[in-house]
Coordinates of C-alpha atoms in Angstrom, one line a residue:
Chain A
M1 CA 38.7 25.9 24.9
R2 CA 36.8 26.1 21.7
L3 CA 33.6 28.1 21.2
T4 CA 31.1 26.5 18.8
V5 CA 29.4 28.7 16.3
T6 CA 25.7 28.1 15.8
R7 CA 24.3 28.0 12.3
T8 CA 21.3 30.1 11.4
A9 CA 19.8 27.6 8.9
P10 CA 20.0 23.8 8.9
R11 CA 22.8 22.6 6.7
G12 CA 20.6 20.2 4.8
L13 CA 18.2 22.8 3.7
L14 CA 20.5 24.3 1.1
D15 CA 21.1 20.8 -0.4
Q16 CA 17.4 20.2 -0.6
V17 CA 16.7 23.5 -2.3
A18 CA 19.5 22.8 -4.7
V19 CA 18.1 19.4 -5.6
V20 CA 14.6 20.8 -6.2
L21 CA 15.9 23.7 -8.3
L22 CA 18.0 21.3 -10.3
L23 CA 15.0 19.0 -11.0
G24 CA 12.8 22.0 -11.9
A25 CA 15.4 23.4 -14.3
T26 CA 15.8 20.0 -16.0
W27 CA 12.0 19.8 -16.4
E28 CA 11.9 23.3 -17.9
V29 CA 14.7 22.6 -20.3
F30 CA 13.3 19.3 -21.4
G31 CA 9.8 20.7 -21.9
R32 CA 11.2 23.4 -24.2
S33 CA 13.4 21.0 -26.1
A34 CA 12.5 19.2 -29.3
A35 CA 12.2 15.9 -27.6
G36 CA 9.9 17.4 -25.0
Q37 CA 7.7 18.9 -27.7
Q38 CA 7.4 15.6 -29.5
A39 CA 6.5 13.8 -26.3
N40 CA 4.0 16.4 -25.6
I41 CA 5.5 17.3 -22.3
P42 CA 4.9 20.9 -21.3
P43 CA 7.7 22.8 -19.5
L44 CA 7.4 23.4 -15.8
S45 CA 6.5 27.1 -16.2
D46 CA 3.5 26.3 -18.3
S47 CA 2.3 23.7 -15.9
L48 CA 2.6 26.1 -13.0
R49 CA 0.8 28.7 -14.9
Q50 CA -2.0 26.2 -15.6
L51 CA -2.0 25.3 -11.9
L52 CA -2.7 29.0 -11.0
A53 CA -5.4 29.1 -13.6
L54 CA -7.0 26.0 -12.1
T55 CA -7.2 27.6 -8.7
A56 CA -9.4 30.3 -10.2
D57 CA -11.7 27.7 -11.7
P58 CA -14.7 26.9 -9.5
S59 CA -15.2 23.5 -11.0
F60 CA -11.7 22.5 -9.9
W61 CA -12.6 23.4 -6.3
S62 CA -15.8 21.4 -6.4
A63 CA -13.8 18.4 -7.8
L64 CA -11.3 18.8 -5.0
G65 CA -14.1 19.0 -2.5
A66 CA -15.6 15.8 -3.9
T67 CA -12.4 13.9 -3.7
L68 CA -11.8 15.1 -0.1
T69 CA -15.3 14.2 0.9
N70 CA -15.0 10.7 -0.7
T71 CA -11.7 10.1 1.1
G72 CA -13.0 11.4 4.4
L73 CA -16.3 9.5 4.3
G74 CA -14.6 6.3 3.3
L75 CA -12.0 6.7 6.0
L76 CA -14.7 7.3 8.6
I77 CA -16.6 4.2 7.7
T78 CA -13.4 2.3 7.6
V79 CA -12.5 3.3 11.1
L80 CA -16.0 2.6 12.4
I81 CA -15.9 -0.9 10.9
G82 CA -12.2 -1.8 11.2
V83 CA -11.4 -0.8 14.8
P84 CA -14.2 -2.5 16.7
V85 CA -14.0 -5.7 14.6
G86 CA -10.2 -5.7 14.8
L87 CA -10.2 -5.3 18.6
F88 CA -12.8 -8.0 19.0
I89 CA -10.9 -10.4 16.8
G90 CA -7.6 -9.6 18.5
L91 CA -9.0 -10.1 22.0
N92 CA -10.8 -13.3 21.2
R93 CA -8.7 -16.3 20.3
K94 CA -11.4 -18.3 18.6
A95 CA -12.4 -15.3 16.5
S96 CA -8.9 -14.7 15.4
L97 CA -8.4 -18.3 14.4
S98 CA -11.7 -18.3 12.5
S99 CA -11.0 -15.1 10.6
S100 CA -7.3 -15.5 9.8
A101 CA -7.7 -17.4 6.5
L102 CA -10.4 -15.0 5.3
I103 CA -8.4 -11.9 6.2
D104 CA -5.2 -13.3 4.6
F105 CA -7.1 -13.9 1.4
C106 CA -9.1 -10.7 1.2
R107 CA -6.3 -8.3 2.1
F108 CA -4.4 -9.1 -1.1
L109 CA -7.5 -8.9 -3.4
P110 CA -7.1 -5.5 -5.3
A111 CA -10.2 -3.5 -4.6
V112 CA -9.9 -1.8 -8.0
A113 CA -10.9 -5.1 -9.5
F114 CA -14.4 -4.6 -7.9
L115 CA -14.7 -1.3 -9.7
P116 CA -16.7 -2.6 -12.7
L117 CA -19.1 -4.3 -10.3
A118 CA -19.5 -1.1 -8.2
L119 CA -20.1 0.8 -11.4
L120 CA -22.9 -1.4 -12.3
L121 CA -24.4 -1.3 -8.9
F122 CA -24.1 2.4 -8.1
G123 CA -23.3 4.1 -11.3
A124 CA -20.6 6.9 -11.5
T125 CA -21.5 8.3 -8.1
R126 CA -20.1 9.1 -4.7
D127 CA -21.5 5.8 -3.4
M128 CA -19.4 3.9 -5.9
V129 CA -16.2 5.7 -4.9
V130 CA -16.8 5.4 -1.2
S131 CA -17.6 1.6 -1.4
I132 CA -14.3 1.0 -3.3
V133 CA -12.5 3.1 -0.7
V134 CA -14.0 1.2 2.2
I135 CA -13.3 -2.2 0.6
S136 CA -9.6 -1.4 0.2
A137 CA -8.9 0.7 3.3
V138 CA -10.6 -1.5 5.8
W139 CA -8.0 -4.3 5.7
P140 CA -4.9 -2.4 6.9
M141 CA -7.0 -0.8 9.6
L142 CA -8.4 -4.2 10.6
I143 CA -5.0 -5.9 10.6
Q144 CA -3.4 -3.1 12.6
S145 CA -6.2 -3.2 15.2
I146 CA -5.7 -6.9 15.6
Y147 CA -1.9 -6.4 15.9
A148 CA -2.5 -3.6 18.4
T149 CA -4.2 -5.9 20.9
E150 CA -1.2 -8.2 20.9
Q151 CA 1.1 -5.4 22.1
S152 CA -0.1 -4.8 25.6
D153 CA 2.4 -5.5 28.4
S154 CA 1.8 -8.9 30.0
V155 CA 2.7 -7.5 33.4
L156 CA -0.1 -5.0 33.1
Q157 CA -2.4 -7.7 32.2
Q158 CA -1.5 -9.7 35.2
V159 CA -1.9 -6.6 37.4
S160 CA -5.4 -6.1 36.0
K161 CA -6.2 -9.7 36.8
A162 CA -4.8 -9.3 40.4
F163 CA -6.9 -6.2 40.9
R164 CA -9.9 -8.0 39.3
L165 CA -10.6 -5.1 37.0
T166 CA -13.8 -5.2 35.1
R167 CA -13.7 -5.9 31.3
L168 CA -14.5 -2.3 30.6
D169 CA -11.8 -1.0 32.8
V170 CA -9.3 -3.4 31.3
L171 CA -10.3 -2.1 27.9
R172 CA -10.1 1.5 28.8
H173 CA -6.9 1.6 30.9
I174 CA -4.8 -1.2 29.5
Y175 CA -5.6 -2.1 25.9
L176 CA -6.6 1.3 24.6
P177 CA -3.5 3.2 25.7
S178 CA -1.1 0.6 24.4
A179 CA -3.2 0.1 21.2
T180 CA -3.6 3.7 20.2
P181 CA -0.1 4.1 18.5
F182 CA -0.8 1.1 16.4
L183 CA -4.3 2.1 15.6
F184 CA -2.8 5.4 14.5
T185 CA -0.4 3.7 12.2
G186 CA -3.3 1.8 10.7
L187 CA -5.1 5.1 10.3
R188 CA -2.2 6.6 8.4
V189 CA -1.9 3.7 6.0
S190 CA -5.6 3.6 5.5
A191 CA -5.7 7.3 4.9
S192 CA -3.2 7.1 2.0
I193 CA -5.0 4.1 0.6
A194 CA -8.3 6.0 0.8
L195 CA -6.9 9.0 -1.1
L196 CA -5.4 6.8 -3.7
L197 CA -8.5 4.7 -4.3
S198 CA -10.6 7.8 -4.3
I199 CA -8.7 9.3 -7.1
S200 CA -8.5 5.9 -8.9
A201 CA -12.2 5.2 -8.7
E202 CA -12.9 8.7 -10.0
F203 CA -10.4 8.3 -12.8
L204 CA -11.5 4.8 -13.9
G205 CA -15.2 5.2 -13.1
G206 CA -16.0 8.7 -14.0
A207 CA -17.4 9.8 -10.6
P208 CA -17.1 13.5 -9.9
G209 CA -13.7 14.4 -8.4
L210 CA -10.1 15.1 -9.1
G211 CA -9.7 11.7 -10.8
K212 CA -12.4 12.5 -13.3
T213 CA -10.9 16.0 -14.0
L214 CA -7.6 14.3 -14.6
N215 CA -9.1 11.8 -17.0
E216 CA -10.9 14.5 -18.9
A217 CA -7.7 16.5 -19.3
L218 CA -5.8 13.4 -20.5
V219 CA -8.5 12.5 -23.0
N220 CA -8.6 16.0 -24.4
N221 CA -4.8 16.1 -24.5
K222 CA -4.6 19.1 -22.2
T223 CA -1.1 18.2 -21.0
E224 CA -0.5 21.3 -18.9
T225 CA -3.7 20.6 -17.0
V226 CA -2.6 17.0 -16.5
F227 CA 0.8 18.0 -15.1
A228 CA -0.8 20.7 -12.9
L229 CA -3.2 18.1 -11.5
V230 CA -0.3 15.7 -10.9
L231 CA 1.5 18.4 -8.9
I232 CA -1.7 19.1 -7.0
S233 CA -2.3 15.4 -6.2
G234 CA 1.3 15.2 -4.9
G235 CA 0.5 18.2 -2.7
L236 CA -2.6 16.5 -1.5
G237 CA -0.7 13.4 -0.6
L238 CA 1.9 15.5 1.3
G239 CA -0.7 17.5 3.0
L240 CA -2.5 14.3 4.2
N241 CA 0.8 13.0 5.6
A242 CA 1.4 16.3 7.3
V243 CA -2.0 16.3 8.8
M244 CA -1.6 12.7 10.1
H245 CA 1.8 13.7 11.5
L246 CA 0.4 16.7 13.4
A247 CA -2.6 14.7 14.6
R248 CA -0.2 12.1 16.0
R249 CA 1.7 14.7 17.8
R250 CA -1.5 16.0 19.4
L251 CA -3.2 12.8 20.3
L252 CA -0.2 10.7 21.2
W253 CA 1.9 13.4 23.0
W254 CA 2.1 11.1 26.0
H255 CA 3.7 8.2 24.1
P256 CA 7.4 7.6 24.4
S257 CA 7.9 7.5 20.7
E258 CA 6.7 11.1 20.5
R259 CA 8.6 12.3 23.5
T260 CA 12.1 11.0 22.8
E261 CA 14.7 13.4 21.3
K262 CA 14.7 13.1 17.6
Chain B
M1 CA -2.6 -33.1 19.3
V2 CA -6.3 -32.5 20.1
Q3 CA -5.6 -28.9 20.6
R4 CA -4.0 -28.7 17.1
L5 CA -7.1 -30.4 15.6
R6 CA -9.3 -28.0 17.4
D7 CA -7.3 -25.0 16.2
I8 CA -7.6 -26.2 12.6
C9 CA -11.3 -26.7 13.0
W10 CA -11.6 -23.1 14.2
Q11 CA -9.6 -21.9 11.3
V12 CA -11.6 -23.7 8.7
W13 CA -15.2 -23.4 9.7
L14 CA -15.8 -19.7 8.8
P15 CA -14.4 -19.8 5.2
V16 CA -16.1 -23.1 4.5
S17 CA -19.5 -22.0 5.9
L18 CA -19.3 -18.6 4.1
G19 CA -18.6 -20.5 0.9
A20 CA -21.4 -22.8 1.4
L21 CA -23.7 -19.9 2.3
W22 CA -22.8 -18.1 -0.9
W23 CA -23.3 -21.3 -2.9
T24 CA -26.8 -22.0 -1.5
L25 CA -28.0 -18.4 -1.5
S26 CA -27.0 -17.8 -5.0
L27 CA -28.1 -21.1 -6.4
G28 CA -31.4 -19.9 -7.9
S29 CA -30.0 -16.4 -8.5
E30 CA -31.8 -14.4 -11.1
S31 CA -29.8 -11.2 -10.5
I32 CA -27.4 -10.2 -13.2
Y33 CA -25.0 -8.7 -10.8
F34 CA -24.6 -11.7 -8.6
P35 CA -24.8 -14.9 -10.6
A36 CA -24.8 -18.3 -8.9
L37 CA -21.6 -19.4 -7.4
K38 CA -22.0 -22.7 -9.1
N39 CA -22.1 -21.0 -12.5
I40 CA -19.1 -18.8 -11.6
L41 CA -17.0 -21.8 -10.7
A42 CA -18.1 -23.7 -13.8
E43 CA -17.2 -20.8 -16.0
F44 CA -13.9 -20.5 -14.1
N45 CA -13.2 -24.1 -14.7
N46 CA -14.0 -23.9 -18.4
S47 CA -12.2 -20.8 -19.4
W48 CA -9.4 -20.1 -17.0
L49 CA -8.1 -23.6 -16.7
F50 CA -6.3 -23.5 -19.1
E51 CA -7.4 -21.4 -22.0
H52 CA -7.5 -18.0 -20.5
Y53 CA -4.5 -18.7 -18.4
W54 CA -2.3 -18.4 -21.4
S55 CA -3.9 -15.4 -23.0
D56 CA -4.7 -13.3 -19.9
A57 CA -3.2 -14.6 -16.7
L58 CA 0.3 -15.4 -17.9
P59 CA 1.0 -12.0 -19.5
S60 CA -0.2 -10.3 -16.3
I61 CA 2.0 -12.6 -14.2
L62 CA 5.0 -11.9 -16.4
R63 CA 4.5 -8.2 -16.3
L64 CA 4.2 -8.4 -12.5
I65 CA 7.4 -10.4 -12.2
A66 CA 9.2 -8.0 -14.5
G67 CA 8.0 -4.9 -12.8
F68 CA 8.6 -6.2 -9.3
S69 CA 12.1 -7.4 -10.2
I70 CA 13.0 -4.0 -11.5
A71 CA 11.6 -2.4 -8.4
V72 CA 13.6 -4.7 -6.1
L73 CA 16.9 -4.3 -7.9
A74 CA 16.6 -0.5 -8.3
G75 CA 15.1 -0.1 -4.9
I76 CA 17.9 -2.0 -3.1
G77 CA 20.5 -0.4 -5.3
L78 CA 19.3 3.2 -4.7
G79 CA 18.5 2.4 -1.1
V80 CA 22.1 1.3 -0.4
T81 CA 23.5 4.4 -2.1
L82 CA 21.2 6.7 -0.2
G83 CA 21.7 4.7 3.1
L84 CA 25.4 5.1 2.9
N85 CA 25.5 8.7 1.9
S86 CA 23.4 10.6 4.4
R87 CA 24.0 14.0 2.9
L88 CA 22.7 12.9 -0.4
E89 CA 19.8 11.2 1.3
S90 CA 18.7 14.3 3.2
A91 CA 19.1 16.4 0.1
V92 CA 16.8 14.1 -2.0
R93 CA 14.3 13.4 0.9
P94 CA 11.8 16.1 0.0
V95 CA 11.6 15.1 -3.6
I96 CA 11.2 11.4 -2.7
D97 CA 8.5 12.3 -0.1
F98 CA 6.7 14.3 -2.7
V99 CA 6.8 11.6 -5.4
R100 CA 6.0 8.9 -3.0
S101 CA 3.0 10.7 -1.5
T102 CA 1.5 11.3 -4.9
P103 CA -1.4 8.9 -5.4
S104 CA -0.1 6.6 -8.1
T105 CA -3.2 6.8 -10.2
A106 CA -2.4 10.5 -10.7
L107 CA 0.9 9.5 -12.1
L108 CA -0.8 7.1 -14.6
P109 CA -1.4 9.9 -17.2
L110 CA 2.3 10.7 -17.0
F111 CA 3.2 7.2 -17.9
M112 CA 0.7 7.1 -20.6
L113 CA 2.1 10.3 -22.1
F114 CA 5.7 9.1 -22.0
L115 CA 5.2 5.4 -22.8
G116 CA 1.9 5.0 -24.6
T117 CA -0.5 2.3 -23.5
G118 CA 1.5 -0.9 -24.2
Q119 CA 3.6 -3.3 -22.3
E120 CA 6.3 -0.8 -21.4
M121 CA 3.8 1.5 -19.7
K122 CA 2.3 -1.3 -17.6
V123 CA 5.7 -2.7 -16.5
A124 CA 7.0 0.8 -15.8
M125 CA 3.9 1.6 -13.7
I126 CA 4.3 -1.6 -11.6
A127 CA 8.0 -0.9 -11.1
F128 CA 7.6 2.7 -10.3
V129 CA 4.8 2.1 -7.7
A130 CA 6.5 -0.8 -6.0
I131 CA 10.0 0.8 -5.7
W132 CA 9.2 3.3 -2.9
P133 CA 8.5 1.0 0.0
I134 CA 11.6 -1.1 -0.9
L135 CA 13.8 2.0 -1.3
L136 CA 12.7 3.6 1.9
N137 CA 12.9 0.4 3.9
T138 CA 16.4 -0.3 2.5
V139 CA 17.6 3.1 3.5
D140 CA 16.2 2.5 7.0
G141 CA 17.6 -0.9 7.2
I142 CA 21.1 0.2 6.1
R143 CA 21.0 3.1 8.6
A144 CA 20.0 0.7 11.4
V145 CA 22.9 -1.6 11.0
E146 CA 24.8 -2.1 14.3
P147 CA 27.7 0.3 14.3
T148 CA 29.9 -2.4 15.9
L149 CA 29.6 -4.4 12.7
T150 CA 30.7 -1.5 10.5
N151 CA 33.5 -0.6 12.9
V152 CA 34.8 -4.2 12.8
A153 CA 34.7 -4.1 9.1
K154 CA 36.7 -0.9 8.9
T155 CA 39.3 -2.3 11.4
F156 CA 39.8 -5.4 9.2
H157 CA 40.0 -3.1 6.1
I158 CA 37.3 -5.0 4.4
R159 CA 36.5 -3.7 1.0
K160 CA 33.4 -1.5 0.7
S161 CA 31.7 -3.8 -1.8
H162 CA 32.3 -6.8 0.4
Q163 CA 31.0 -4.8 3.3
I164 CA 27.8 -4.1 1.5
L165 CA 27.2 -7.6 0.2
H166 CA 28.1 -9.5 3.3
I167 CA 27.4 -7.3 6.2
L168 CA 25.0 -4.4 5.4
L169 CA 22.6 -6.2 3.1
P170 CA 22.1 -9.3 5.2
S171 CA 21.8 -7.2 8.3
A172 CA 19.1 -5.0 6.7
S173 CA 17.3 -7.9 5.0
P174 CA 14.4 -8.2 7.4
Q175 CA 13.5 -4.5 6.7
I176 CA 14.1 -5.0 3.0
F177 CA 11.8 -8.0 2.9
A178 CA 9.1 -6.1 4.8
G179 CA 9.3 -3.3 2.3
A180 CA 9.3 -5.8 -0.6
R181 CA 6.1 -7.4 0.7
V182 CA 4.3 -4.0 0.7
G183 CA 5.8 -3.3 -2.7
L184 CA 4.4 -6.6 -4.1
A185 CA 0.9 -5.8 -2.8
I186 CA 0.8 -2.4 -4.4
G187 CA 2.5 -3.8 -7.5
V188 CA -0.5 -6.0 -8.0
I189 CA -2.8 -3.0 -7.7
A190 CA -0.8 -1.1 -10.2
M191 CA -0.9 -4.1 -12.5
V192 CA -4.7 -4.2 -12.4
V193 CA -5.0 -0.4 -12.9
S194 CA -2.6 -0.2 -15.7
E195 CA -4.3 -3.1 -17.5
M196 CA -7.7 -1.4 -17.1
V197 CA -6.5 1.7 -18.9
G198 CA -3.9 0.3 -21.3
R199 CA -4.1 -1.8 -24.4
P200 CA -6.2 -5.0 -24.2
G201 CA -4.6 -7.9 -22.5
G202 CA -4.3 -9.1 -18.9
I203 CA -6.6 -9.9 -16.1
G204 CA -7.5 -6.3 -15.3
Y205 CA -8.6 -5.7 -18.9
F206 CA -10.5 -9.0 -18.9
I207 CA -12.5 -8.0 -15.8
L208 CA -13.3 -4.5 -17.1
N209 CA -14.2 -5.8 -20.6
A210 CA -16.4 -8.5 -19.2
Q211 CA -18.4 -5.9 -17.3
R212 CA -18.7 -3.7 -20.4
Q213 CA -20.2 -6.7 -22.2
F214 CA -22.4 -7.4 -19.2
D215 CA -20.9 -10.9 -18.9
M216 CA -21.1 -11.0 -15.2
T217 CA -20.2 -14.6 -14.8
A218 CA -17.0 -14.0 -16.7
M219 CA -16.3 -10.9 -14.6
W220 CA -16.7 -12.8 -11.4
G221 CA -14.5 -15.6 -12.8
G222 CA -11.9 -13.0 -13.5
L223 CA -12.1 -11.7 -9.9
V224 CA -11.6 -15.2 -8.6
A225 CA -8.6 -15.6 -10.9
L226 CA -7.2 -12.3 -9.6
G227 CA -7.7 -13.3 -6.0
I228 CA -5.9 -16.6 -6.5
L229 CA -3.1 -14.7 -8.3
G230 CA -2.6 -12.3 -5.4
F231 CA -2.8 -15.0 -2.8
L232 CA -0.3 -17.2 -4.6
A233 CA 2.1 -14.3 -5.2
N234 CA 2.1 -13.5 -1.5
F235 CA 2.3 -17.1 -0.5
L236 CA 5.4 -17.6 -2.7
F237 CA 6.9 -14.4 -1.3
K238 CA 6.3 -15.6 2.3
L239 CA 8.1 -18.9 1.4
V240 CA 11.1 -17.1 0.1
E241 CA 11.1 -14.7 3.0
G242 CA 10.9 -17.6 5.4
R243 CA 13.9 -19.3 3.9
A244 CA 16.0 -16.2 3.7
L245 CA 15.2 -14.9 7.2
T246 CA 15.4 -18.1 9.2
W247 CA 18.3 -16.6 11.3
H248 CA 16.1 -13.6 12.0
K249 CA 13.2 -15.7 13.2
G250 CA 15.5 -17.7 15.4
M251 CA 16.9 -14.5 17.0
Q252 CA 13.4 -13.1 17.6
N253 CA 12.2 -16.3 19.2
R254 CA 15.2 -16.3 21.5
H255 CA 14.5 -12.7 22.5
K256 CA 10.8 -13.6 23.2
E257 CA 11.9 -16.6 25.4
G258 CA 14.3 -14.3 27.2
Q259 CA 11.6 -11.8 28.0
S260 CA 8.8 -14.1 29.3

């Protein structure tokens, strides 16, 4: 008989920390080397110091707030448009045939290409950023909503017909529960697109936000600030993913995909 | 037969009527922002076929192909390495997640600092942005290969390189193609963005420049060209995917028939 010994920390964690430390050390060394100086790359320590300095700067916080507001507002409008329209199209065969060509064309049109037009119409304002965010994030949401309606169990549909459930009941008890995981996937994708386009529109268009701060730092050759902002944006992206992950655990706790052993 | 015709009618009426609506509504248009569709198409005909095609569209397309190819090769290569070596993969996971979650526009300044504003920056940007979905999907695909297949390969002492080429990659190819499709779409976005901030040249620059000069008809023409480019790129990709994954579609159809 053999007794197993339990470990106190997951084995992978050491490896992960080692990789991060290794990369950090490489960055630091490169930044201090002659090649790094020539390429104007600041070492990690300077960037981190600048990051701390930024957190003390109120204009940074207002820029961050602007970016988050743009993303959130754009995402809200995206959901309000994308989910109902998507559900309608998915449930209605004629509607889905009518719109398939249009959706297939528009989903691949890069929304950033409309940035010059939006700049002319709205100027370098929040409206411009939100409009670009909505144009780009609505397609994944729409497509996932349409996809979601196709996923419901045919047996359940037949049961609902046998019991002559009303349209509303069918929607509430059959479509919505089976659709919610897919809607959530759409929300996750749309959320990352919303953040990306938010920062892009601010960067390219000059609307207030992290993107504009980044552009200013780049133009003024403040490379430590540039790197600090890149790290912060990465953190934002990670944070968004983490929020979505937690939200999924909360809202979809009943779904098999959340309840199976990982 | 009649049902097919009816379906085609339903598919066609909306785009056609929207197009006609746009045409008629904008016919007498005085607005600078929304010139008449007639003028846009005329301008498109004049300049993009085929003058601007050589000067703006072709460089963009070539950059896209170059960047995307790099992304596919590197993505599959790295994906296979990480997929086979789970310890390495879990060690590198946090870093990959961090870099992947960073909005790619935030990485643009990095590329501009390292590579300037020329061709290399644009191609590198496209490659860097497009590699992540391909990489992650390859890792997932390799991991999800039926253990039976790998066990049989081991029993027959099949060489590792042959295992990868003939067993693992074909088995993972549906996932890889799905990742590549996403990569292509965001690669196009990266192409446009990098051209907007980089040195002159390309469709993205053309659109931005036309707006700066208030030549709205040219700008809309550029948008039309970009839309066609994106649509064609995905259409071609779907064709390739369809040929390569015929076995997969057959398997899926059989499963569907089995279920219903």
